[in-house]
Coordinates of C-alpha atoms (C1' of nucleotides) in Angstrom, one line a residue:
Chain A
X17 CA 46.8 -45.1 -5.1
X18 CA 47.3 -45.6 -1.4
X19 CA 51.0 -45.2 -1.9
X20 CA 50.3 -41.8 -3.5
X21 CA 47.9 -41.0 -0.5
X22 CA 50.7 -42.0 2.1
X23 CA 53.1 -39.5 0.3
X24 CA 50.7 -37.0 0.3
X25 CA 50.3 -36.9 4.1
X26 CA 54.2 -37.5 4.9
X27 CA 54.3 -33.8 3.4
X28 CA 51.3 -31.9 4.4
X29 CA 49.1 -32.4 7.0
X30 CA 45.9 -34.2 7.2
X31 CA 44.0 -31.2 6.5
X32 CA 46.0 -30.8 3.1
X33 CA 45.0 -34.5 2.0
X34 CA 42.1 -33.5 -0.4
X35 CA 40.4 -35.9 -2.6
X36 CA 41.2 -34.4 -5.7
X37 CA 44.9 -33.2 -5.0
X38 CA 45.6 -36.8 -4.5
X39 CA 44.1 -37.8 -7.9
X40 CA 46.6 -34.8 -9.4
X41 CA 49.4 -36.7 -8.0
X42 CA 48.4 -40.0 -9.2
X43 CA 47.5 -38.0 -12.7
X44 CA 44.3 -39.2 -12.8
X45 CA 40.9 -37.5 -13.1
X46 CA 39.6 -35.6 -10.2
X47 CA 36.6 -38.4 -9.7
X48 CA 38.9 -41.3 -10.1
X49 CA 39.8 -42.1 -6.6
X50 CA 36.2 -42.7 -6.1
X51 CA 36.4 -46.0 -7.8
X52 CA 39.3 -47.1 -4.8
X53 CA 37.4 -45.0 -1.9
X54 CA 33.5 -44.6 -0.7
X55 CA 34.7 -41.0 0.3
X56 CA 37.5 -39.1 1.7
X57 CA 37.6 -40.6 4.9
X58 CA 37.9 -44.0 3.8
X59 CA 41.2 -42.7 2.4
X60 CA 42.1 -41.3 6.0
X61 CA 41.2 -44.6 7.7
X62 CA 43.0 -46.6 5.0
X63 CA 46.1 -44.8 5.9
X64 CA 45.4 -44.5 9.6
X65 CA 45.2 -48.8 9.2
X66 CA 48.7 -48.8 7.4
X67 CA 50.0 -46.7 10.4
X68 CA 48.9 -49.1 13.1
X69 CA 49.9 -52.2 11.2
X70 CA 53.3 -49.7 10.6
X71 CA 53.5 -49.3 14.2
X72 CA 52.6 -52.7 15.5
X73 CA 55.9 -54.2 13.4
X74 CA 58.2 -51.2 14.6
X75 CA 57.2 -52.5 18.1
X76 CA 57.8 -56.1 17.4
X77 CA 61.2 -55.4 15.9
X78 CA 62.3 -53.4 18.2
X79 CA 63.8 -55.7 21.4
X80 CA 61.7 -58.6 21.5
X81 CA 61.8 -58.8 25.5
X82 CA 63.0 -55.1 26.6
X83 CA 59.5 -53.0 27.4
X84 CA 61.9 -50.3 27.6
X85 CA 63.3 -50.3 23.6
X86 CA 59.6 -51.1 22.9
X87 CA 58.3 -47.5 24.5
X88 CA 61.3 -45.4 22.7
X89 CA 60.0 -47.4 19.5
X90 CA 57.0 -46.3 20.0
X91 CA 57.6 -42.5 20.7
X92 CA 60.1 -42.9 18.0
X93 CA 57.5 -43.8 15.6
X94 CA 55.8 -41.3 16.6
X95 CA 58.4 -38.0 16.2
X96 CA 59.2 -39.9 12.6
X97 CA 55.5 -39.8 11.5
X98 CA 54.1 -37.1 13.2
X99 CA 51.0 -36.6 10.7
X100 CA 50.2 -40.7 10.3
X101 CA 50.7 -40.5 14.2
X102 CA 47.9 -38.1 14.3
X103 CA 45.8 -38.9 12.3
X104 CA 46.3 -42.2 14.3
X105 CA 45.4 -41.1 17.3
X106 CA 44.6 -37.3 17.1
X107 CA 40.8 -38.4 17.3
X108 CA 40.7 -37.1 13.5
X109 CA 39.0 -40.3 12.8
X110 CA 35.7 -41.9 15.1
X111 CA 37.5 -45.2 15.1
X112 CA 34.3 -47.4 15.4
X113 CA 32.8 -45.8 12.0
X114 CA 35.2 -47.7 10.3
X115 CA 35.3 -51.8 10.2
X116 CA 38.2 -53.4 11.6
X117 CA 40.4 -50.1 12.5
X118 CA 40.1 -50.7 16.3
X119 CA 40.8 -54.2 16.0
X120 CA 44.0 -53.1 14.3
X121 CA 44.5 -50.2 16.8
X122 CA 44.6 -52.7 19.4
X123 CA 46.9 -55.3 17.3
X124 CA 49.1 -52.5 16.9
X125 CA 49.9 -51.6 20.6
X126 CA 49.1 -55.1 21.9
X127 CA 52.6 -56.0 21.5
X128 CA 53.4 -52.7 23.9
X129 CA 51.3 -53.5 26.6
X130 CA 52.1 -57.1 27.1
X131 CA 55.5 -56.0 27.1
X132 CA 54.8 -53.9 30.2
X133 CA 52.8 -56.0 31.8
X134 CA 55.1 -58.6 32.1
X135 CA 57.3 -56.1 34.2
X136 CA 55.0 -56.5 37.1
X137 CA 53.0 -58.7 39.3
X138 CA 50.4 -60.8 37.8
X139 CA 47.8 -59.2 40.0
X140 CA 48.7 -55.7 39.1
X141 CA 50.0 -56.1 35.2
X142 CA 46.9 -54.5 33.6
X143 CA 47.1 -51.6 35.8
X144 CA 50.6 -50.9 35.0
X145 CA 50.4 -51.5 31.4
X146 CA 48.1 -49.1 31.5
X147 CA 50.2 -46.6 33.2
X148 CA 52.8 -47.0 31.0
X149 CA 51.1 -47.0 27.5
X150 CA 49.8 -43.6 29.0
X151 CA 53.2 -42.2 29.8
X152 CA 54.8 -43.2 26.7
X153 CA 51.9 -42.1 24.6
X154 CA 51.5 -38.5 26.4
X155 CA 55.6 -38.3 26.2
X156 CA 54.9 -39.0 22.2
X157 CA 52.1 -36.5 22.0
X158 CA 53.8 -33.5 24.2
X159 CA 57.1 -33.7 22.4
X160 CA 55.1 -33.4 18.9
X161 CA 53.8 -30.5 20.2
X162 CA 56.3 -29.3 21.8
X163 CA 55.6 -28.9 25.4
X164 CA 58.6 -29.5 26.8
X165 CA 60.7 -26.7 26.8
X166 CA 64.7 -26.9 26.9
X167 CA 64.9 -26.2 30.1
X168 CA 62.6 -29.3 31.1
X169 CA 64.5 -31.4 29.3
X170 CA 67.9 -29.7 30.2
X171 CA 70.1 -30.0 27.7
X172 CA 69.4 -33.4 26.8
X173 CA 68.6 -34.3 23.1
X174 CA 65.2 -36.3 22.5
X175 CA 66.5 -39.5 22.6
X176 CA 67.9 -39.4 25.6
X177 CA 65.0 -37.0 27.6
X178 CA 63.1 -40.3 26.3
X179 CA 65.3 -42.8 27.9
X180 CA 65.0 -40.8 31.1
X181 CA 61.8 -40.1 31.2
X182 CA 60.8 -44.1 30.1
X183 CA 62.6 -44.8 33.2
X184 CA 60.0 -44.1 35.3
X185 CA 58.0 -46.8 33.6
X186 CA 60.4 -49.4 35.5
X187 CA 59.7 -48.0 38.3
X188 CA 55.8 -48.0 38.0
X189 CA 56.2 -51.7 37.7
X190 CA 58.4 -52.3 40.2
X191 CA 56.4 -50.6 43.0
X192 CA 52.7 -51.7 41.8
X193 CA 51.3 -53.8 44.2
X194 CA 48.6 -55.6 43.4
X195 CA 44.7 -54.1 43.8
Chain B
X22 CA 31.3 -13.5 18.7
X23 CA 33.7 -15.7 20.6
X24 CA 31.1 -17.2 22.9
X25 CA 29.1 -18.3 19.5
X26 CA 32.6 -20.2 18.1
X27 CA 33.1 -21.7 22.1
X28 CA 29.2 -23.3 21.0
X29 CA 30.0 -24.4 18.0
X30 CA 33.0 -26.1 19.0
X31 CA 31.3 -28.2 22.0
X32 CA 28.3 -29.4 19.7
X33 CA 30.2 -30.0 16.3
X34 CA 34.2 -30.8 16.3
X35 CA 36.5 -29.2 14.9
X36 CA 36.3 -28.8 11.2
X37 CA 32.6 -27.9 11.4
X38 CA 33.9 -24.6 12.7
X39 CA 33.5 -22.7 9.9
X40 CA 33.6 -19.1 9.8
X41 CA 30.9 -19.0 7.9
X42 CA 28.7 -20.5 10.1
X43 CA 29.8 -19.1 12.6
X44 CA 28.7 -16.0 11.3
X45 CA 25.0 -17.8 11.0
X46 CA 25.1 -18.8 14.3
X47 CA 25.9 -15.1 15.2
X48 CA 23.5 -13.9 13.1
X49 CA 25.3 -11.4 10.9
X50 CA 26.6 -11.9 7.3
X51 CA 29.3 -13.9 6.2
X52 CA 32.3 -11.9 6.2
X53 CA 31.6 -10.1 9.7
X54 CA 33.9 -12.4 11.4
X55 CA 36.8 -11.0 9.9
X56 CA 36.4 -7.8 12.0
X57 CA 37.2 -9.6 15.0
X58 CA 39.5 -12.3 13.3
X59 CA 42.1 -12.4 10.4
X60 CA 41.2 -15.5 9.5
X61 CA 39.7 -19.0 10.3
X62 CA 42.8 -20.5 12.4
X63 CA 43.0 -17.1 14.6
X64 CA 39.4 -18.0 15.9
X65 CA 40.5 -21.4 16.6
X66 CA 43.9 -19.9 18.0
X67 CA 41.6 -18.1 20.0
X68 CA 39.7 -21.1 21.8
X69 CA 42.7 -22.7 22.5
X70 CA 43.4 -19.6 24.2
X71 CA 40.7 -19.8 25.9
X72 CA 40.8 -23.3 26.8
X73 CA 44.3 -23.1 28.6
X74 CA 43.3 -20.7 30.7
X75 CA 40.1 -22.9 31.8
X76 CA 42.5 -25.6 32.6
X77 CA 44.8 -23.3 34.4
X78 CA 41.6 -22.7 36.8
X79 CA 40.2 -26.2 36.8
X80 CA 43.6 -27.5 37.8
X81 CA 44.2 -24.5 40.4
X82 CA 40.6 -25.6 41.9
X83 CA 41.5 -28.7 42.4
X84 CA 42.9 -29.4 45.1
X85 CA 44.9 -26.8 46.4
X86 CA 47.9 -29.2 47.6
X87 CA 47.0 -32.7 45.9
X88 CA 48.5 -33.5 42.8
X89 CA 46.7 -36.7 42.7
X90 CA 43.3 -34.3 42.3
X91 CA 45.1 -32.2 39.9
X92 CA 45.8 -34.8 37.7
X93 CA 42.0 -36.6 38.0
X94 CA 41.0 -32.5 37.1
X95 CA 43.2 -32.9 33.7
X96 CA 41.6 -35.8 32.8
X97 CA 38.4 -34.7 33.9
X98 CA 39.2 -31.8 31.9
X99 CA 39.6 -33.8 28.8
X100 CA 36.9 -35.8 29.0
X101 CA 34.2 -33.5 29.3
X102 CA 35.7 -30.8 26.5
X103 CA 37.0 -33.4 24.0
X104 CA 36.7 -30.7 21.2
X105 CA 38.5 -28.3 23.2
X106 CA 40.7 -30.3 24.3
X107 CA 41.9 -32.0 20.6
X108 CA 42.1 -28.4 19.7
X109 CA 44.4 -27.7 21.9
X110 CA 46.5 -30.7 22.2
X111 CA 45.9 -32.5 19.0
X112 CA 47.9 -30.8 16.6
X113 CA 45.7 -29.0 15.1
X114 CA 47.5 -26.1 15.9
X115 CA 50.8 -25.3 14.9
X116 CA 51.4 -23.3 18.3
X117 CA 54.4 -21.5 17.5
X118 CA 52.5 -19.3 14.7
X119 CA 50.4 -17.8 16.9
X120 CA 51.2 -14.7 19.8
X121 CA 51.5 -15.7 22.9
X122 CA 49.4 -19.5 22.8
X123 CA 52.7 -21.6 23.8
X124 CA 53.2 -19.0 26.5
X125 CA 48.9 -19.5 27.4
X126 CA 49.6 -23.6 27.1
X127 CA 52.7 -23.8 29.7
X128 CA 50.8 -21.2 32.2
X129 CA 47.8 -23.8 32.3
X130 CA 49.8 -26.8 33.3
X131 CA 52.5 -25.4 35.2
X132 CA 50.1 -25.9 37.8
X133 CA 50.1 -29.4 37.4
X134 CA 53.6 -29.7 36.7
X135 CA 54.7 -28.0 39.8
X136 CA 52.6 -30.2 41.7
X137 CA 53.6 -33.5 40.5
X138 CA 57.6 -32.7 40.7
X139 CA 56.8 -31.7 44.6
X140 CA 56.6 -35.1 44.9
X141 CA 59.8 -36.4 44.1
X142 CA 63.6 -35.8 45.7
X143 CA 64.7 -32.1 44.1
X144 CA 67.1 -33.5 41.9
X145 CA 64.8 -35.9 40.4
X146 CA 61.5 -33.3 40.2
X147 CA 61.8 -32.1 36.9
X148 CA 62.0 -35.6 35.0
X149 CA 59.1 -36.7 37.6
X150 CA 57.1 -34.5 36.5
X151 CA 57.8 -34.6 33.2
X152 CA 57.1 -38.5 33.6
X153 CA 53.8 -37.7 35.6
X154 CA 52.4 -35.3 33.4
X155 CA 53.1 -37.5 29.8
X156 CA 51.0 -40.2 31.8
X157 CA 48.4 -38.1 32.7
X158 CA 47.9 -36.4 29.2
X159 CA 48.6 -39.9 27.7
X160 CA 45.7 -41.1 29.6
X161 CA 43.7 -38.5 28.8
X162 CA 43.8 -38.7 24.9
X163 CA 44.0 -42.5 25.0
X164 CA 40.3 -42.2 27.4
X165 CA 38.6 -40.2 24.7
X166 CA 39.6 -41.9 21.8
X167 CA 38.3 -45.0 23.3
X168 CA 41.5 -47.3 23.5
X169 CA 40.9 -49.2 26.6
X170 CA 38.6 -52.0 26.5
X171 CA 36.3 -53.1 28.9
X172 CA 38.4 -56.0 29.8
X173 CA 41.3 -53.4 30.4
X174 CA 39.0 -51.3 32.6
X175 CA 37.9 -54.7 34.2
X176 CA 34.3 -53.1 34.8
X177 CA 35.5 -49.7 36.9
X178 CA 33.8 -46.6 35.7
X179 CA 36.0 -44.4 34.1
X180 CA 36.5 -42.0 37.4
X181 CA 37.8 -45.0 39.3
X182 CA 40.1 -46.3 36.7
X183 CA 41.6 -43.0 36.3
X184 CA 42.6 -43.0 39.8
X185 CA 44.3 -46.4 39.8
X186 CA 46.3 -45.4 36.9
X187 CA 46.9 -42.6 38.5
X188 CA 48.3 -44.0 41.6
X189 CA 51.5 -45.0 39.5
X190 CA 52.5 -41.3 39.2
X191 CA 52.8 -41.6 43.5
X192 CA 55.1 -44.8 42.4
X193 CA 57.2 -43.1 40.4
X194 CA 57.6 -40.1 42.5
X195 CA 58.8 -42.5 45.5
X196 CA 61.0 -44.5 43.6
X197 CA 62.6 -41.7 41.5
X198 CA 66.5 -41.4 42.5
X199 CA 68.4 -37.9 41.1
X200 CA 70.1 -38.4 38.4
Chain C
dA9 C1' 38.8 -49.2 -14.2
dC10 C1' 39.4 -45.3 -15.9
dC11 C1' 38.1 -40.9 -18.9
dT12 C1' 35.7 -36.0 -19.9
dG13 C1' 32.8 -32.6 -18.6
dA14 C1' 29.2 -30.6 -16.1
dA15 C1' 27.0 -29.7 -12.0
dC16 C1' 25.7 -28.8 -6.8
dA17 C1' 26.3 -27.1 -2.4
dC18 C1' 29.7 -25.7 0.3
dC19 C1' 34.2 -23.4 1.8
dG20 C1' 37.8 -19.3 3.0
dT21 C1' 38.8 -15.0 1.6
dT22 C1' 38.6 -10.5 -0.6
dC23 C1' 36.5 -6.9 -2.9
dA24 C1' 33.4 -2.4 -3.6
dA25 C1' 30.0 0.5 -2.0
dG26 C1' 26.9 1.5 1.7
dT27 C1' 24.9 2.7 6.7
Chain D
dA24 C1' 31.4 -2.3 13.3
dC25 C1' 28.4 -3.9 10.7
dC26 C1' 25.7 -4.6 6.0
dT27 C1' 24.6 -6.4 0.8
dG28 C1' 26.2 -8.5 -3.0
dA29 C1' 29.5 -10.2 -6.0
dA30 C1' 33.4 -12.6 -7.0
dC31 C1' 37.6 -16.1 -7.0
dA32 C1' 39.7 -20.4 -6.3
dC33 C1' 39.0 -24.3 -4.0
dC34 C1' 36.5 -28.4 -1.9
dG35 C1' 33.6 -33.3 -1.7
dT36 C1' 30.5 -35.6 -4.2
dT37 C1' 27.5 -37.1 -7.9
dC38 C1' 25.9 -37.4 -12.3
dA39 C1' 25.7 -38.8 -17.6
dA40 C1' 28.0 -40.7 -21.4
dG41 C1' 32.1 -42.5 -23.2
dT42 C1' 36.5 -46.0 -23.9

DNA sequence: ACCTGAACACCGTTCAAGT
DNA sequence: ACCTGAACACCGTTCAAGT
């Protein structure tokens, strides 16, 4: 039921995820899902969980030490799930109406940010992984939407406007000096 | 008839914007909205409108020379017009299918933009600001969904943290070498 | 844990006919 | 540039009665 839910948003977009649509996929009666889900948005947060747990293993696997593979992992993740990524974080979902999803929001991105806190001073490592969550998240969320325009990124393909631009991350850390 | 959907959008989010209640609020009868707009997604095309070019003047106000105050305007920005602002950053949008927005979105923020990469060495501007801007909107997004803890925040109000994080876009303008 | 089938209040959108 | 009023296909959600 989930599984046909998860489908159902790969291909449409949040909007297009109705109740009764995703009963027609799973060929079962229009009032069905109700016996799995309170209401509709319990099916959003269900999948907005998966996505986060999703996430939080694409981080892990990707470089165990390098911040850097970590942060294209994570924009990554993001331009390969562009609807799971917003309903994510696209403020489609209140995420304190629904038990347990920040905790997993956090789990998910924990691995991220201790990653680039490491790159910096003791004194200074929450500050910076702060930065840098930031950066790589806005990078994710502009190139979804397109903001950059060719000539920003000048020729370069995605992946490697990502590397560049992730670069400045090392930097951050480098130069933070403690508060 | 605009200025009733800009209400309705600050109160409500979103998907309570319907056109039928819009036309409520307006006080005329359910189809007179479609004189003024083809359908549903053109009003909402039309606040985005609307909102870019209120960020365009925020960020122009801010500072005439600082893009440290520019970028505390964005998020300021963001924060108090979180509708608005998921509207026209959250992909609720698909930009492209509507006249003119994208051209709206990159007027707003070239402001910001231009600022940032003034910053850096020439050859290094455009990814500097590119860099500088994903952290700022990242910060932004990741603010009003709620994703930094208290303990992240370590007690600052949100005005103070924002310029702390913020002090990593000078870092990264310092540091940045031409490619 | 499903089903059928009906029902309710709500949508977006489109008519026809009127001022 | 509005109106009334009806209509259509679609929602989310909740019943009642059945297997």
């Amino acid at each position: 039921m989930l599984a046909a839910a998860g489908e159902l948003i790969e291909k449409q977009d949040v909007e297009g995820l109705t109740v009764r649509e995703l009963a027609r996929r799973a060929k079962v009666s229009h009032n069905a899902p109700y016996r799995h889900f309170p209401d509709r948005e319990s099916v959003l947060a269900a999948l907005a969980a998966e996505g986060f747990a999703r996430l939080g293993k694409a981080l892990e696997e990707a470089g165990k030490r390098d911040p850097m593979e970590r942060g294209a992992a994570y924009v990554r993740f993001a331009l390969e799930h562009p609807q799971r990524f917003r309903l994510m974080f696209g403020g489609v979902l209140r995420l304190d109406t629904h038990a347990g999803l920040r905790e997993q929001a956090s789990r998910a991105y924990e691995g991220l940010v201790r990653a680039f806190a490491s790159l910096a001073e003791p004194r200074a490592a929450e500050i910076t992984a702060a930065a840098a969550w930031s950066l790589v998240h806005g990078l994710a969320q502009l190139l979804l939407d397109g903001h950059f325009a060719r000539a920003t990124r000048g020729g370069r393909d995605n992946e490697a406007f990502v590397r560049e631009v992730l670069s400045a991350v090392r930097l951050v850390a480098r130069s933070a000096q403690p508060a």
